[in-house]
Structure formats: structure tokens, C-alpha cells
Coordinates of C-alpha atoms and ligand atoms in Angstrom, one line a residue:
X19 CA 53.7 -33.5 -3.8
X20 CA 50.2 -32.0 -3.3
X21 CA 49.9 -30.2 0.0
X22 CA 46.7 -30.4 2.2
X23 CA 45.4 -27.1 0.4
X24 CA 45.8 -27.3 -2.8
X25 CA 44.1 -31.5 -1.9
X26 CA 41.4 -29.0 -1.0
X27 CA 41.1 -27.6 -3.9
X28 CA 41.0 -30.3 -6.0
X29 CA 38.8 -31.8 -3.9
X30 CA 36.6 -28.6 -4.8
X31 CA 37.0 -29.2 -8.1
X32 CA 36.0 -32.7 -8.7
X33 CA 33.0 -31.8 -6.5
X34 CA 31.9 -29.0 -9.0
X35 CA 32.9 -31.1 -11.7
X36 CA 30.7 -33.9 -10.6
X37 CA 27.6 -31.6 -10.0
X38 CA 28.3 -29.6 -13.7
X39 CA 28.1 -33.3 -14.7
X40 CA 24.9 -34.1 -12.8
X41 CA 23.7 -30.9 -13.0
X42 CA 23.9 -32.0 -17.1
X43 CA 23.6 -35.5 -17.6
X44 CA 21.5 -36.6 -14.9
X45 CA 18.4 -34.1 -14.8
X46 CA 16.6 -35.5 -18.5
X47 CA 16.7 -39.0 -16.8
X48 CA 15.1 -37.5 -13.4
X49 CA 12.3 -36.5 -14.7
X50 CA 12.7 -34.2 -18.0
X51 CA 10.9 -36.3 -20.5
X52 CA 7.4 -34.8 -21.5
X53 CA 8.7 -30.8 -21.0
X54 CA 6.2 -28.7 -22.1
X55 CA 8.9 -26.7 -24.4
X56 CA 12.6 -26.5 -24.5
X57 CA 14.0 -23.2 -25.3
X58 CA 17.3 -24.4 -27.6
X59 CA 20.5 -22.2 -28.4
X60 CA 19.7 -19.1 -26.8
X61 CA 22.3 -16.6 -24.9
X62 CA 20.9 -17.1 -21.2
X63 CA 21.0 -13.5 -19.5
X64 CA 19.2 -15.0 -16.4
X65 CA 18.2 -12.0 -14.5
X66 CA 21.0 -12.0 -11.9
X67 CA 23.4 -9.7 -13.5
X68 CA 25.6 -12.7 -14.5
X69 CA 27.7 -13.1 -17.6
X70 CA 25.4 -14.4 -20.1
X71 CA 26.1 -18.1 -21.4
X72 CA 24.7 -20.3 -24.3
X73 CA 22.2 -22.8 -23.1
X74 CA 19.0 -24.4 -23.5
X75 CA 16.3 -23.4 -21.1
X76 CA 13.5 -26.6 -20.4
X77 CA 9.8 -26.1 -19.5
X78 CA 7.2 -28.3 -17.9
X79 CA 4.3 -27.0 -15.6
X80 CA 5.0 -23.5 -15.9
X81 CA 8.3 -24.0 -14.5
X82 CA 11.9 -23.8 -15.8
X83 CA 13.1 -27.1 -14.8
X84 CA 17.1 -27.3 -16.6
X85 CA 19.3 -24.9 -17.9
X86 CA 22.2 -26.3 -19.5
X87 CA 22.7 -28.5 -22.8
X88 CA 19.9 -30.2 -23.1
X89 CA 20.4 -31.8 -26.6
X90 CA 18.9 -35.4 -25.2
X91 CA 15.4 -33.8 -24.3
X92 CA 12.7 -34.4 -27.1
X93 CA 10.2 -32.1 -26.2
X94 CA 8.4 -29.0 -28.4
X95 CA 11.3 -26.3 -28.7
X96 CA 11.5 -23.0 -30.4
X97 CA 15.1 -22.0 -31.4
X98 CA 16.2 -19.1 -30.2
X99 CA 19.8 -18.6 -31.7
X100 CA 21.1 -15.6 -32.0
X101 CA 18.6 -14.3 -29.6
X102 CA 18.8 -13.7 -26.0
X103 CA 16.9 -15.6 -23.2
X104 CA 15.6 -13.2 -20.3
X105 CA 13.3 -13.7 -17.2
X106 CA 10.1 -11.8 -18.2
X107 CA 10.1 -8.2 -17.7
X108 CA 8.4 -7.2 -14.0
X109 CA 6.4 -3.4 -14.4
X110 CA 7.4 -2.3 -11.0
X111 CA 5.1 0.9 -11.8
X112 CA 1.2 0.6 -13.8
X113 CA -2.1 1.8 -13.4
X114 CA -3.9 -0.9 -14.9
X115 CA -7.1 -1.0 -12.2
X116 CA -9.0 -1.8 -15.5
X117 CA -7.7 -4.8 -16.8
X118 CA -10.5 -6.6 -17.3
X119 CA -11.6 -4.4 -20.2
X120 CA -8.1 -5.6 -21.7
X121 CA -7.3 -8.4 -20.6
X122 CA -4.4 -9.5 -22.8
X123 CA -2.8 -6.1 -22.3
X124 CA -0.9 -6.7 -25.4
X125 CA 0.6 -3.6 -25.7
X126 CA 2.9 -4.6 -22.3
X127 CA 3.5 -8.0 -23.6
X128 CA 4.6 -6.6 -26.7
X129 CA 7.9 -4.9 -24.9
X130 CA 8.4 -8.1 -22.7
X131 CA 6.4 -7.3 -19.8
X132 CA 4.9 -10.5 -17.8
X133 CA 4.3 -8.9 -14.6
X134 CA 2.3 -5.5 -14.2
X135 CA 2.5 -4.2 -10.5
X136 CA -0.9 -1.6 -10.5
X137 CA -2.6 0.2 -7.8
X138 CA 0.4 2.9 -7.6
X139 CA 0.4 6.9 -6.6
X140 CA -2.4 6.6 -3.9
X141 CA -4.4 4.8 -6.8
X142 CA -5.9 1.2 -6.2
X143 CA -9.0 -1.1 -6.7
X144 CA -10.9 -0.5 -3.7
X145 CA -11.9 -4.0 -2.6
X146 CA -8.5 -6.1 -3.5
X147 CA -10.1 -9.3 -3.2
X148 CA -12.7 -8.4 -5.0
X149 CA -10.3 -7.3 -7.7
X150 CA -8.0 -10.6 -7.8
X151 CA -11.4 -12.5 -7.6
X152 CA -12.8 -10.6 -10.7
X153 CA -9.3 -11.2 -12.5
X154 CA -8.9 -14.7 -11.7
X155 CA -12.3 -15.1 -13.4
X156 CA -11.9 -13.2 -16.3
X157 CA -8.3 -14.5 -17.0
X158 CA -5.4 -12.2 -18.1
X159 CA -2.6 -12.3 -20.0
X160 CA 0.1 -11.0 -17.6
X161 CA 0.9 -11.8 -14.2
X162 CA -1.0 -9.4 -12.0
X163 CA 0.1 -7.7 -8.6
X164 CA -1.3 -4.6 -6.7
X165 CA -0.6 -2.1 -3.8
X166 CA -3.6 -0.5 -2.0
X167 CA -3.7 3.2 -3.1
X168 CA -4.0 5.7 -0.1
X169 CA -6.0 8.3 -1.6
X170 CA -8.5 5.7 -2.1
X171 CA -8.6 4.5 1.5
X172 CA -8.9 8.1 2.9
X173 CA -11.0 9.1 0.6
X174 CA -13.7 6.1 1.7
X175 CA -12.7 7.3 5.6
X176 CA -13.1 10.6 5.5
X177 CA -16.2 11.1 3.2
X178 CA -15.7 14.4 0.8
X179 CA -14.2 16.7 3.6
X180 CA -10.3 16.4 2.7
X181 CA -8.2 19.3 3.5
X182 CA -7.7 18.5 6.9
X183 CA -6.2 15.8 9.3
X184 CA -8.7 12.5 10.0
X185 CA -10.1 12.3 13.3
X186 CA -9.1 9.2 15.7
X187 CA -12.0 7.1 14.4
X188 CA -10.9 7.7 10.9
X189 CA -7.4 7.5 10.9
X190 CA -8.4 4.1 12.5
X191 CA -10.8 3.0 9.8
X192 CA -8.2 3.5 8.0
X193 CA -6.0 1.6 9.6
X194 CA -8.7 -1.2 9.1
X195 CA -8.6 -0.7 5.0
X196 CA -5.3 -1.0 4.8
X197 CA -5.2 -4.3 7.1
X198 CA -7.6 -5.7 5.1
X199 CA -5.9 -4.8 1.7
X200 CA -2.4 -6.3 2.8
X201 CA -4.5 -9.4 4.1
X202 CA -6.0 -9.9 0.8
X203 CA -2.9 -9.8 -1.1
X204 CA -1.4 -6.2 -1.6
X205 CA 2.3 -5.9 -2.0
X206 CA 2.0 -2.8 0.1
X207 CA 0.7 0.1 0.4
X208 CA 1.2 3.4 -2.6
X209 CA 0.7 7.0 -2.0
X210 CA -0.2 9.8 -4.3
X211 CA 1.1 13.2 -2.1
X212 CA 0.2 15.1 -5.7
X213 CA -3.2 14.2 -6.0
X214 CA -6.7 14.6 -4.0
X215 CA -6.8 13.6 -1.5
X216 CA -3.4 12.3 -0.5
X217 CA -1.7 15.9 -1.4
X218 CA -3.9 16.8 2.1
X219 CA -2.0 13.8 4.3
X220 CA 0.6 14.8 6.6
X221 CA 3.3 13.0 7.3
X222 CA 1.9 11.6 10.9
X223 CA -0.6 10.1 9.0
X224 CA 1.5 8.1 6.4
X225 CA 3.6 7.2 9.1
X226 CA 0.7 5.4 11.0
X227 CA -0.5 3.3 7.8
X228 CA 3.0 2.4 6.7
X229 CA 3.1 0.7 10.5
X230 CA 0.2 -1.5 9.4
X231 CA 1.6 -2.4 5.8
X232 CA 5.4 -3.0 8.1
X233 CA 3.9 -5.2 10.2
X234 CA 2.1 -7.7 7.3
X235 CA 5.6 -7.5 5.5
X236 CA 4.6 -4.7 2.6
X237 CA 6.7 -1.7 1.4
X238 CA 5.6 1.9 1.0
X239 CA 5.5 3.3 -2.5
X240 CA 5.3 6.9 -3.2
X241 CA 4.7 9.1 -5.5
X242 CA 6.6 11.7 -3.8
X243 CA 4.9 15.4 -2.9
X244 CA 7.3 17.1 -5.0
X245 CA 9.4 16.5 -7.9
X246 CA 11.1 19.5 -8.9
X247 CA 12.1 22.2 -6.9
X248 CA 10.6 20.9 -3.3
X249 CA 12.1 17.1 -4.2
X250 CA 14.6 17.1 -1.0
X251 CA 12.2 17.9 1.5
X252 CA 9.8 15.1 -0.4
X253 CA 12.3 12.6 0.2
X254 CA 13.1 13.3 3.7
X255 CA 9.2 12.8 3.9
X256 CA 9.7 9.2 2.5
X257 CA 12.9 8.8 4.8
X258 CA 11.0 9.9 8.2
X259 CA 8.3 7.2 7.0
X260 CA 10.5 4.4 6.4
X261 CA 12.9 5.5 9.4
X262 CA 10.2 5.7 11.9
X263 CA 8.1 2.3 10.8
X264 CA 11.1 0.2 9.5
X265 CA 9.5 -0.4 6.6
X266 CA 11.0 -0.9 2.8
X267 CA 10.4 2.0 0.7
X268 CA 10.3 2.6 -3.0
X269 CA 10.1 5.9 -4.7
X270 CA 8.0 6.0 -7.5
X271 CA 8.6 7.0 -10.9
X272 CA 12.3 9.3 -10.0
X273 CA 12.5 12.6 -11.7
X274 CA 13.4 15.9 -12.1
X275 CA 10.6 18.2 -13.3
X276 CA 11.4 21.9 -15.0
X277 CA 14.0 23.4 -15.6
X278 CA 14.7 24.9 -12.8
X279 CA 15.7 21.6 -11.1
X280 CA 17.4 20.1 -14.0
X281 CA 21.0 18.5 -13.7
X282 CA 20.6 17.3 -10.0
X283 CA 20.3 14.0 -10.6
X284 CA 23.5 12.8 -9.1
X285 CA 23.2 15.3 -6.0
X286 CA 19.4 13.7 -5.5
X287 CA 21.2 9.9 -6.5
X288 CA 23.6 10.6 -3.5
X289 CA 20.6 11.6 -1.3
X290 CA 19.2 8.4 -1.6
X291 CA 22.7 6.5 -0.9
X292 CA 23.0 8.8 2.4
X293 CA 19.7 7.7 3.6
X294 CA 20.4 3.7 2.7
X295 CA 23.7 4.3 4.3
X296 CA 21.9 5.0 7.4
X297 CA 19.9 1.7 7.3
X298 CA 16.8 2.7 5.6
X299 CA 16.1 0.3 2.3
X300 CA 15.0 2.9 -0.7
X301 CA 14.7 2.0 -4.1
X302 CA 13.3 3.4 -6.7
X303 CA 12.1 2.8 -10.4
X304 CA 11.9 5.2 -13.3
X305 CA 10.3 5.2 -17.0
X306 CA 12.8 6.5 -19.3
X307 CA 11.5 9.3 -21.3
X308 CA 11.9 13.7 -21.3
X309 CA 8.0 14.1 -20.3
X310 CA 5.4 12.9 -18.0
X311 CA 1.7 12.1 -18.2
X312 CA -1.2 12.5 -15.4
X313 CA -4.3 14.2 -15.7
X314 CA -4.1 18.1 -17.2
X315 CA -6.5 18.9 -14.7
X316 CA -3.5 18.3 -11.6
X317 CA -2.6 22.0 -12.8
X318 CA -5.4 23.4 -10.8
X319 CA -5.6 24.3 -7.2
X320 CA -6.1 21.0 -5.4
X321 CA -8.2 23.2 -2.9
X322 CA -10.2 23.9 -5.7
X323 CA -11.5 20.8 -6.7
X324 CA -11.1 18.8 -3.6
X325 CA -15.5 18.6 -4.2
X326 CA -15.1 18.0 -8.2
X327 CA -16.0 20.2 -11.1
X328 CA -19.2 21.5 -9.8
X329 CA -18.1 23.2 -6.7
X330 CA -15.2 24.0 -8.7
X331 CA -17.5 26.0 -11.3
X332 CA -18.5 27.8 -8.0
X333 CA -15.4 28.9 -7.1
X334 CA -14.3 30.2 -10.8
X335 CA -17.4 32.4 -10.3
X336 CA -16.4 33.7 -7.2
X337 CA -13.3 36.6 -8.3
X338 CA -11.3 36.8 -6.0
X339 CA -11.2 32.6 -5.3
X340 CA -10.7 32.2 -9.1
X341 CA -8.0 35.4 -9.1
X342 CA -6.3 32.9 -6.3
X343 CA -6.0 30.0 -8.3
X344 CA -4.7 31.8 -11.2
X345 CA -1.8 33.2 -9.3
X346 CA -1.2 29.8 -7.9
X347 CA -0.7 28.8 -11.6
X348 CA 1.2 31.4 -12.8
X349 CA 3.4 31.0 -9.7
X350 CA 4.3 27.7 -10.3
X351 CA 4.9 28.0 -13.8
X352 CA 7.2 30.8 -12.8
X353 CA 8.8 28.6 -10.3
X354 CA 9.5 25.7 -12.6
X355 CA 11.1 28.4 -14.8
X356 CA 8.3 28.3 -17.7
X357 CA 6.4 31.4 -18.8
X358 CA 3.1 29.3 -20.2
X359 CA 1.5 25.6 -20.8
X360 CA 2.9 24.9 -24.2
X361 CA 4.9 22.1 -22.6
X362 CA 1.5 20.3 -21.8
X363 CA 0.1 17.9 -24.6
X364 CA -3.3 16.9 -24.7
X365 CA -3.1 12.6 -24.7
X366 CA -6.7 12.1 -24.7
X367 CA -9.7 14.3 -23.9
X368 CA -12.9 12.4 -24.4
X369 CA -15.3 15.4 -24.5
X370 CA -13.8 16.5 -27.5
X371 CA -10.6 14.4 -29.4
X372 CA -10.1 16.7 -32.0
X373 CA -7.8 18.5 -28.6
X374 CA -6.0 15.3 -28.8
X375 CA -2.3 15.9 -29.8
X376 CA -2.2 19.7 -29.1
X377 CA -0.2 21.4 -26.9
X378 CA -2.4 23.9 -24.4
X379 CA -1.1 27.1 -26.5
X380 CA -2.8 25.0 -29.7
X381 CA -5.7 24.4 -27.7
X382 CA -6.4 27.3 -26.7
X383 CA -5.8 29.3 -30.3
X384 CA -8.5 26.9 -31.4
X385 CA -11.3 27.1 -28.6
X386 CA -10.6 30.8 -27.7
X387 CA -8.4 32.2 -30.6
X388 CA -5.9 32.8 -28.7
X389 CA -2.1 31.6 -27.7
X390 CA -1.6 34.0 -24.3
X391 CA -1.4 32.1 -21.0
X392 CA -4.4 33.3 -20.0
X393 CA -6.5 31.9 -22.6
X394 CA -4.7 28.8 -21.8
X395 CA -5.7 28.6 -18.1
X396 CA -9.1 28.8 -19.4
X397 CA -9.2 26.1 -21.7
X398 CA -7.9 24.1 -18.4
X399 CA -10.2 24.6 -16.7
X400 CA -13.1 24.1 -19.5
X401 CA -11.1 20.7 -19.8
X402 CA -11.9 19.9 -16.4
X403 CA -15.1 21.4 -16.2
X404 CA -15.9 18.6 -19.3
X405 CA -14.8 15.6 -17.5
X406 CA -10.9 16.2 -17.4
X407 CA -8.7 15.0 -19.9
X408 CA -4.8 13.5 -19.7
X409 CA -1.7 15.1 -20.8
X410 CA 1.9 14.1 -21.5
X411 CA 4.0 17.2 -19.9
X412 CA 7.2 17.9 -21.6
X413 CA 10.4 19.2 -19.2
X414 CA 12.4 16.7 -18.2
X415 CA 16.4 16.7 -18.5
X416 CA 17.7 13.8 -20.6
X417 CA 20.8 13.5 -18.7
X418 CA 18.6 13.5 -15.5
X419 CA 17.1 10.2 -17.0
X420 CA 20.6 8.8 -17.8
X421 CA 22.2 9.1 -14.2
X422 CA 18.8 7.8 -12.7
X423 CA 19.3 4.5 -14.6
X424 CA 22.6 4.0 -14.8
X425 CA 22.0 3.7 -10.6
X426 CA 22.0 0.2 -9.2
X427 CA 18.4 0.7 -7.5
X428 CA 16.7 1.8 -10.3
X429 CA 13.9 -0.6 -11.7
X430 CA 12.0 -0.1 -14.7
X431 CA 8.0 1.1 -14.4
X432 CA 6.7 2.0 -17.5
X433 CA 3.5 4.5 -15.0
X434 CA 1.5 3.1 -17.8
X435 CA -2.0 2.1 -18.0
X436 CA -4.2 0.5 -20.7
X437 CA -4.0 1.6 -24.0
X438 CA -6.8 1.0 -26.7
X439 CA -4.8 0.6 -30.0
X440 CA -5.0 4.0 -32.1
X441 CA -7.2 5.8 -29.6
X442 CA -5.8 8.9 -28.2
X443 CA -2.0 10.0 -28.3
X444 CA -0.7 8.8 -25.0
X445 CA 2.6 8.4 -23.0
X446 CA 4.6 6.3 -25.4
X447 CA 6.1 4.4 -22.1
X448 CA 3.1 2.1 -22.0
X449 CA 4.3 0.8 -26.0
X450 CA 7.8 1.0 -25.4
X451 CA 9.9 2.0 -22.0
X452 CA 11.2 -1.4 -21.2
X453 CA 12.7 -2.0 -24.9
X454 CA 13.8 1.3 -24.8
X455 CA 16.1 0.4 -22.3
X456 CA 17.4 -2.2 -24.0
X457 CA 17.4 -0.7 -27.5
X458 CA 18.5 2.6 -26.7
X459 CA 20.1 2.8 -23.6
X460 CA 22.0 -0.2 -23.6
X461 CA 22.6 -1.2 -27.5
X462 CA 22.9 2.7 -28.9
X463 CA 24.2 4.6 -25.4
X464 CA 26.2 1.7 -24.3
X465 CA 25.0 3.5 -20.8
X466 CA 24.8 0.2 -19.3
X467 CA 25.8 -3.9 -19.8
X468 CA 22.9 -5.5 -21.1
X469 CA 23.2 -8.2 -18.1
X470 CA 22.5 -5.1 -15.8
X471 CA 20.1 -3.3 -17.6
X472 CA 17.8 -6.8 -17.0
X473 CA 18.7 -7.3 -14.0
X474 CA 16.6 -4.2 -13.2
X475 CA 14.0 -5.3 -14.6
X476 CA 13.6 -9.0 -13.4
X477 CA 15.7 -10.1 -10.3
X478 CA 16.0 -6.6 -8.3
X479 CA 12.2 -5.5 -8.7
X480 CA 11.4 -10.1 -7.7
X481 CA 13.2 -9.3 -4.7
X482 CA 11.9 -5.7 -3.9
X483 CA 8.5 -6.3 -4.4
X484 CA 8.9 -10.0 -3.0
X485 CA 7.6 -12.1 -6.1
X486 CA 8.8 -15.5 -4.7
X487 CA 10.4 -17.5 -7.7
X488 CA 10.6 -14.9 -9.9
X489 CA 13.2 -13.0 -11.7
X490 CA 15.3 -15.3 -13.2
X491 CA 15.9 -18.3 -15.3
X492 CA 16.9 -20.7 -12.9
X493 CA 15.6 -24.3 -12.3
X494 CA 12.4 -24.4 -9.6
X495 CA 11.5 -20.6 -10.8
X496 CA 8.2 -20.2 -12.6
X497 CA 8.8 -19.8 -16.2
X498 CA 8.0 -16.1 -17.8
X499 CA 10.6 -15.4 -20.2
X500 CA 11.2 -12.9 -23.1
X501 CA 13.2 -13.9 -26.2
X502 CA 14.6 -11.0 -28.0
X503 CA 17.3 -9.5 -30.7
X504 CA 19.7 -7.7 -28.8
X505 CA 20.6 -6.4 -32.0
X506 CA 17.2 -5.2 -33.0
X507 CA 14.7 -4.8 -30.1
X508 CA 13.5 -1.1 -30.3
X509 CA 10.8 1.0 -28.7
X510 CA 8.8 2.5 -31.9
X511 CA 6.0 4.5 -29.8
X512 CA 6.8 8.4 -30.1
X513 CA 5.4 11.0 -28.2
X514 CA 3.7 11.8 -32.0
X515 CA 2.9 8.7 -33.2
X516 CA 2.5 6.4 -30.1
X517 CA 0.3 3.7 -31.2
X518 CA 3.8 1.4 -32.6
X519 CA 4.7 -1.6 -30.9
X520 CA 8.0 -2.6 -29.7
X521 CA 10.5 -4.6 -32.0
X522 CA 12.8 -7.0 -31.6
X523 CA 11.1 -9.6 -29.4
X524 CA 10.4 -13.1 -30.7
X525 CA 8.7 -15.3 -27.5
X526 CA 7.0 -14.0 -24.7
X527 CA 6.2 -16.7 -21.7
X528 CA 3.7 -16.0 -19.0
X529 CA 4.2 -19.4 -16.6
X530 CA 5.7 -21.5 -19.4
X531 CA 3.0 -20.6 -22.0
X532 CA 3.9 -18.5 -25.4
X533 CA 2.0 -15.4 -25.1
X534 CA 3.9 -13.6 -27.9
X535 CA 4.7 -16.3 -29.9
X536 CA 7.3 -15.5 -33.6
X537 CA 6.3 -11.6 -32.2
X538 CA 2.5 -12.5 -32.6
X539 CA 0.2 -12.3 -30.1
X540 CA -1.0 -15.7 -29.4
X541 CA -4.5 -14.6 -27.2
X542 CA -3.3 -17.0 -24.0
X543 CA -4.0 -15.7 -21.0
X544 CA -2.0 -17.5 -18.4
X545 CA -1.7 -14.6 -16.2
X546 CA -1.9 -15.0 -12.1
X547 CA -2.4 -13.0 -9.7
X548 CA 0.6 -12.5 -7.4
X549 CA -0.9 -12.0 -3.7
X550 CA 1.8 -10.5 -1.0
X551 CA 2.2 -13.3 1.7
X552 CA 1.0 -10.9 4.9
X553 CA 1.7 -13.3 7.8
Ligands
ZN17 ZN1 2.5 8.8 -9.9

């Protein structure tokens, strides 16, 4: 005889039996017929984290409206067996504030990506409505979010006098700026403590914007002050921002740069769990490659140029101002345990592209024939002096990149931005980081499951960044997908040649339409523009 528990349980079960039945039978007959496109005899890795399953995945208004077996459904279908079925690929991490010049950003769809998140390190479109305006116009490709970049909002406050703390009526225009950017949509609010003029923000100051974005329901992202020797200090920054405002905080683009930091990756991992152990919610994303790119001029003195290259030339003729900044160099190439700039690459100097592709040792044996450090400064600052250039900076620790995304919190951000096709040698993160993951790191490495490695890039960055209804393939979620070959999807780009798409994936969706469609580029631009809901 059944007792009242185990009643219970079958009671459970016939329940769950009867919705697996609904859940199957029931849904073509409420409404199915006329799907846009059905999605047949994939593996369904839905974002979550879950155990993949076989099933088809239905379409209709940008929407995934079943998942399941779906056989009864006639509607338009592409067959994706032996393939997997993902929820697009979210860029936690871009700098694409010129997307209108490219606006099927193909080189992002080509490695999955459906959602770029721009305006990062202290970096944004000024006016953020004016942005989202201009994009809805134009129509792009991707879905579209932004932060509002710091640097740009103190920069617009405080004129071309940085190196100091703003006054009351600045800090609270400000203030204003950043109200205003949340209002019209930002997901929060991004700081650049590297670059001018963020590097010249104390911490007071962040903490007093990060109140603003707190209150509308944004998060702080940073790029951090320091990411080599100085990186605990750097993070206690972020920590007294998020401890003292409340707010979420992301830290952007987690690394360990030279040498002389190298293999603390686990040590700065269970820096981050101490501080979310207090109560403080800190994530952080990551692109997974040995080098970095910014601008080759970020070598110099921020002092220096805080006016821009003129006054700059003014200082370099001044000796003992120009003997100053060369220490500084020197000093922290010794500090970073390198003896001179070979590590730096030049990824695209527009003054002059024959530079493009050679390290600062080659650069400078071909402008002043000569390899020494001191030739090389030079040709730095002649790069600047002729409109700057960007590098990709060699020195990070490959087993530094493993631990960082092996971690639960790390998403994926490719810190890419536009790419013309064959112009330049950039970053190849921007062609290939998030199939790299899933090529390399999870196919080759076996360093994670493959239900996890997606995971970070869909459902955790949804829910960090607060995309409503995105992030997974679910019924009621808006329909960006990616079908790929486990077995095949590769990142080609090389730091040599990085002009090579990624491999591997078959179907791209961007809300239910085929962007990439049989690998191809299809030229639909069903991109939105994700605005933050600020109450
Ligand atoms: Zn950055």
C-alpha cells in the first residue's frame, strides 16, 4: 500500500508528466502555426548551464516560442543536426562608439556575437540618446547596449584642466551627465583610471557618480587603475566604490600585466571571492589572449599630454620635463620586469602603415636606425606627435588567462572595436575571442564543460548587465541564437594575420532573423538598441 508520501510523489509526477505533455502537444495548437522558422534537430545548450538536450527550437516575432519536439509545426526550418543551439553570444566588453560606419559589424557576428555592450573604460558617446537615436535610424546588425564613459563626462565638466579634483559646481555637473546618461538608457556607468582624464579621479569622486548610476539601477564598470604590479590596491578601489554606494560592480577586461605579476591569478581570483563574501556583487569579464591592445601613446606620462600633442611637443623641448618622462618610462618598464618596448606591436598607425605589424624595436631600427630603448622612446613619441597610433602589447601569462576563465564570474568581452576587413593588424579578439573559447578552451583544453563555457557568455552577462529576456533559449525570450560545430568552431585571427574569421558557425539570429545564415553574412540588420530601465 502507497503511503501518503510516496501519493505525493506520484502525485508530482503525473503533474510533470501532464505539463511535459502540454508543454509538447498542446503549444502547436495554441498558437504555433505561421512560426517564422523552426530550428529542427539541434543539441539545445540553452544558456543556463544545463545539460544540453536534443530539440527543436520555434520562432515567430523575434521570439522563441517552443522548445521541445516539434515535428507537427510546418513552418520554414533550418536543420541543425549535429550542431549545437546557443542563445546568441552577449560582448559584455566593446568599443564600438562608431557603429554606424559598420553597421553590420560582421566581424562580431561572425564569432556568434548578437549583443555588443560599448561605451567601456571611461569611453562613451557623449549624448546617449543621441547615439541610440542615430542607431535606431541607421539600423545595425547586432543588438546594441552602452555605459556612459567617465572620462568623457569629466572631461565636458572640467574643460582642459585635469590633474586635479573638480570643484563643487563640477563634480555636480557631473552628477547631471551621468543622470541624464542612465535616464536615456545606459546600463551604467564605465571608468577608464588608465587613461586621461579618468587616471586623474580620486576615488571620492567615483564614489559620488556610482551613487547616481546606484540609484537609477546601473553598475559600475572599471577598467581598473592598475593591472600589474599595483592590481590589489586597484581593486580595493573598486571594492570601496561598490561598498560605500551599494552598487553592482564589474571589473573590466581581468588581467595580469608583466612579468613581474605573473602567476597570481588564483591569489587575485580569491580577492575577488573575499570581497563578494562580504556582500559586495563583483564580476568580471575577460578576453582570452597573452597580449593587450590600447593606444601606444598610453606609454607616455599622462601629465604630459593631459593638453594633447602640442603642449606635449612643448614639454619634450623643455630637458629636464622630457628627462622626467623618460625616467618615468624606463621605470616602469623596469618595474614590469622588461628592459625595452619590443613587447609593443604597432596594430595600426594611420600617419604612416608601413609601422603596422612592427614591434617598437623594428620601428625604431627603421625610422632612426636604431634598436636601443632610447631610440624606441622616440619613435613613441613621434607616433603621438603624428596623431597616435594603437598597439597590441605582448606580456600576459597563459595560465593567468586559464584560472581567470575557468572562474564562475568570468564573462566573455572581446575589448574589441570595429574592424575594417584587411586594414591594419589589430587585436585578433575582435575576429575571434568568443570562438576561441569554445574552440580552444573548451574542445582542445577541456578547461571547461561547454554548457558553462556559454553560460558565460549568454545567461550570466543577461543577468549582470540586466538584458531582460535574454540569455537563453527559453519560450517568451527574444530569439538571438548561434548554431555552431562543437567539433569545428575555431578562432582563425592571429596576432600575425588577424584579418580570418571565425569557423564553425552555421546560423546567426539577431531577434529571430538569420544574420549569418549557412556561415554567410546575410546583410539584415535587426539589431536593437537595449536601453537600461532607470526607474
Ligand atoms: Zn579598458
Amino acid at each position: 500500500m502507497l503511503n501518503f508520501a510516496s501519493m505525493r510523489t506520484l502525485g508530482w509526477l503525473w503533474v510533470s508528466w501532464l505539463l511535459l505533455v502540454t508543454r509538447e502537444q498542446a503549444l502547436p495548437a495554441a498558437g504555433l502555426d505561421g512560426c517564422d522558422l523552426v530550428i529542427r534537430h539541434g543539441r539545445v545548450v540553452d544558456g543556463t548551464g544545463a545539460p544540453a538536450f536534443h530539440a527543436d527550437v520555434a520562432i515567430k516575432n523575434g521570439h522563441f516560442v517552443a522548445v521541445g519536439n516539434l515535428g507537427g509545426i510546418r513552418a520554414p526550418e533550418v536543420d541543425a543536426s549535429g550542431l549545437v543551439v546557443a542563445p546568441g553570444f552577449i560582448d559584455v566588453h566593446t568599443h564600438v562608439e562608431d557603429i554606424l560606419e559598420q553597421p553590420e559589424a560582421e566581424h562580431f557576428l561572425r564569432m556568434g556575437v548578437t549583443t555588443l555592450i560599448t561605451g567601456n573604460c571611461g569611453s562613451s558617446a557623449p549624448d546617449i540618446a543621441a547615439f541610440f537615436e542615430a542607431v535606431e535610424a541607421k539600423k545595425i546588425a547586432p543588438n546594441l547596449a552602452s555605459l556612459i564613459g567617465h572620462g568623457g563626462v569629466r572631461e565636458k565638466a572640467m574643460g582642459g584642466s585635469f590633474n586635479r579634483p573638480p570643484s563643487a559646481a563640477e563634480l555636480s555637473l557631473m552628477k547631471q551627465a551621468v543622470a541624464q546618461g542612465m535616464k536615456d538608457g545606459a546600463l551604467g556607468l564605465s571608468t577608464g583610471l588608465i587613461y586621461l582624464p579618468g587616471t586623474f579621479a580620486k576615488t571620492a569622486e567615483l564614489v559620488e557618480l556610482a551613487r547616481v548610476v546606484k540609484a537609477s539601477g546601473g553598475i559600475y564598470a572599471s577598467h581598473l587603475r592598475d593591472e600589474g604590479p599595483e592590481i590589489r590596491p586597484a581593486l580595493a578601489e573598486v571594492f570601496q566604490v561598490a561598498r560605500e554606494t551599494g552598487i553592482r560592480a564589474e571589473i573590466s577586461h581581468l588581467k595580469l600585466r608583466g612579468q613581474a605579476s605573473w602567476g597570481q591569478a588564483a591569489e587575485i581570483l580569491q580577492v575577488l571571492e573575499t570581497a563578494r563574501a562580504e556582500g559586495l556583487d563583483i564580476t568580471q569579464d575577460q578576453y582570452v589572449y597573452t597580449a593587450a591592445s590600447t593606444s601606444i601613446e598610453s606609454l607616455i606620462l599622462d601629465e604630459a599630454r593631459t593638453g594633447g600633442p602640442e603642449p606635449f611637443k612643448a614639454w619634450l623641448s623643455r630637458p629636464a620635463d622630457k628627462a622626467r618622462v623618460v625616467a618615468d618610462m624606463k621605470h616602469r618598464l623596469q618595474r614590469s620586469g622588461r628592459e625595452d618596448y619590443r613587447y609593443v606591436v604597432v596594430a595600426d598607425f594611420p600617419a604612416d602603415r608601413s609601422l603596422n605589424g612592427l614591434n617598437l624595436a623594428e620601428v625604431a631600427l627603421k625610422l632612426r636606425n636604431s634598436s636601443r630603448l632610447e631610440a624606441q622612446i622616440e619613435c613613441i613619441f613621434e607616433i603621438y606627435l603624428r596623431g597616435g597610433a594603437t598597439g597590441v602589447f605582448h606580456g600576459l601569462l597563459e595560465a593567468d588567462v586559464r584560472a581567470f576563465l575557468a572562474h564562475p564570474n568570468t564573462m566573455a568581452g572581446s575589448d574589441s572595436g570595429l574592424h575594417r576587413f584587411q586594414v591594419g593588424v589589430p587585436h585578433p579578439r575582435g575576429y575571434g575571442n568568443h570562438a576561441r573559447v569554445l574552440g580552444y578552451y573548451v574542445r582542445e583544453l577541456k578547461l571547461l564543460r561547454l554548457e558553462e563555457a556559454v553560460r558565460k557568455m549568454t545567461s550570466l552577462p543577461a543577468g549582470v548587465f540586466r538584458l531582460a529576456g535574454r540569455g537563453q533559449i527559453r519560450e517568451g525570450f527574444l530569439a538571438d541564437a548561434v548554431v555552431f560545430d562543437p567539433a569545428t568552431i575555431q578562432d582563425r585571427a592571429t596576432f600575425e594575420q588577424p584579418h580570418q574569421y571565425a569557423t564553425g558557425i552555421a546560423q546567426v539570429l539577431v531577434n529571430g532573423v538569420l544574420v549569418i545564415k549557412n556561415g554567410q553574412p546575410t546583410g539584415a540588420r535587426p539589431g536593437q538598441v537595449l536601453r537600461g530601465n532607470c526607474p
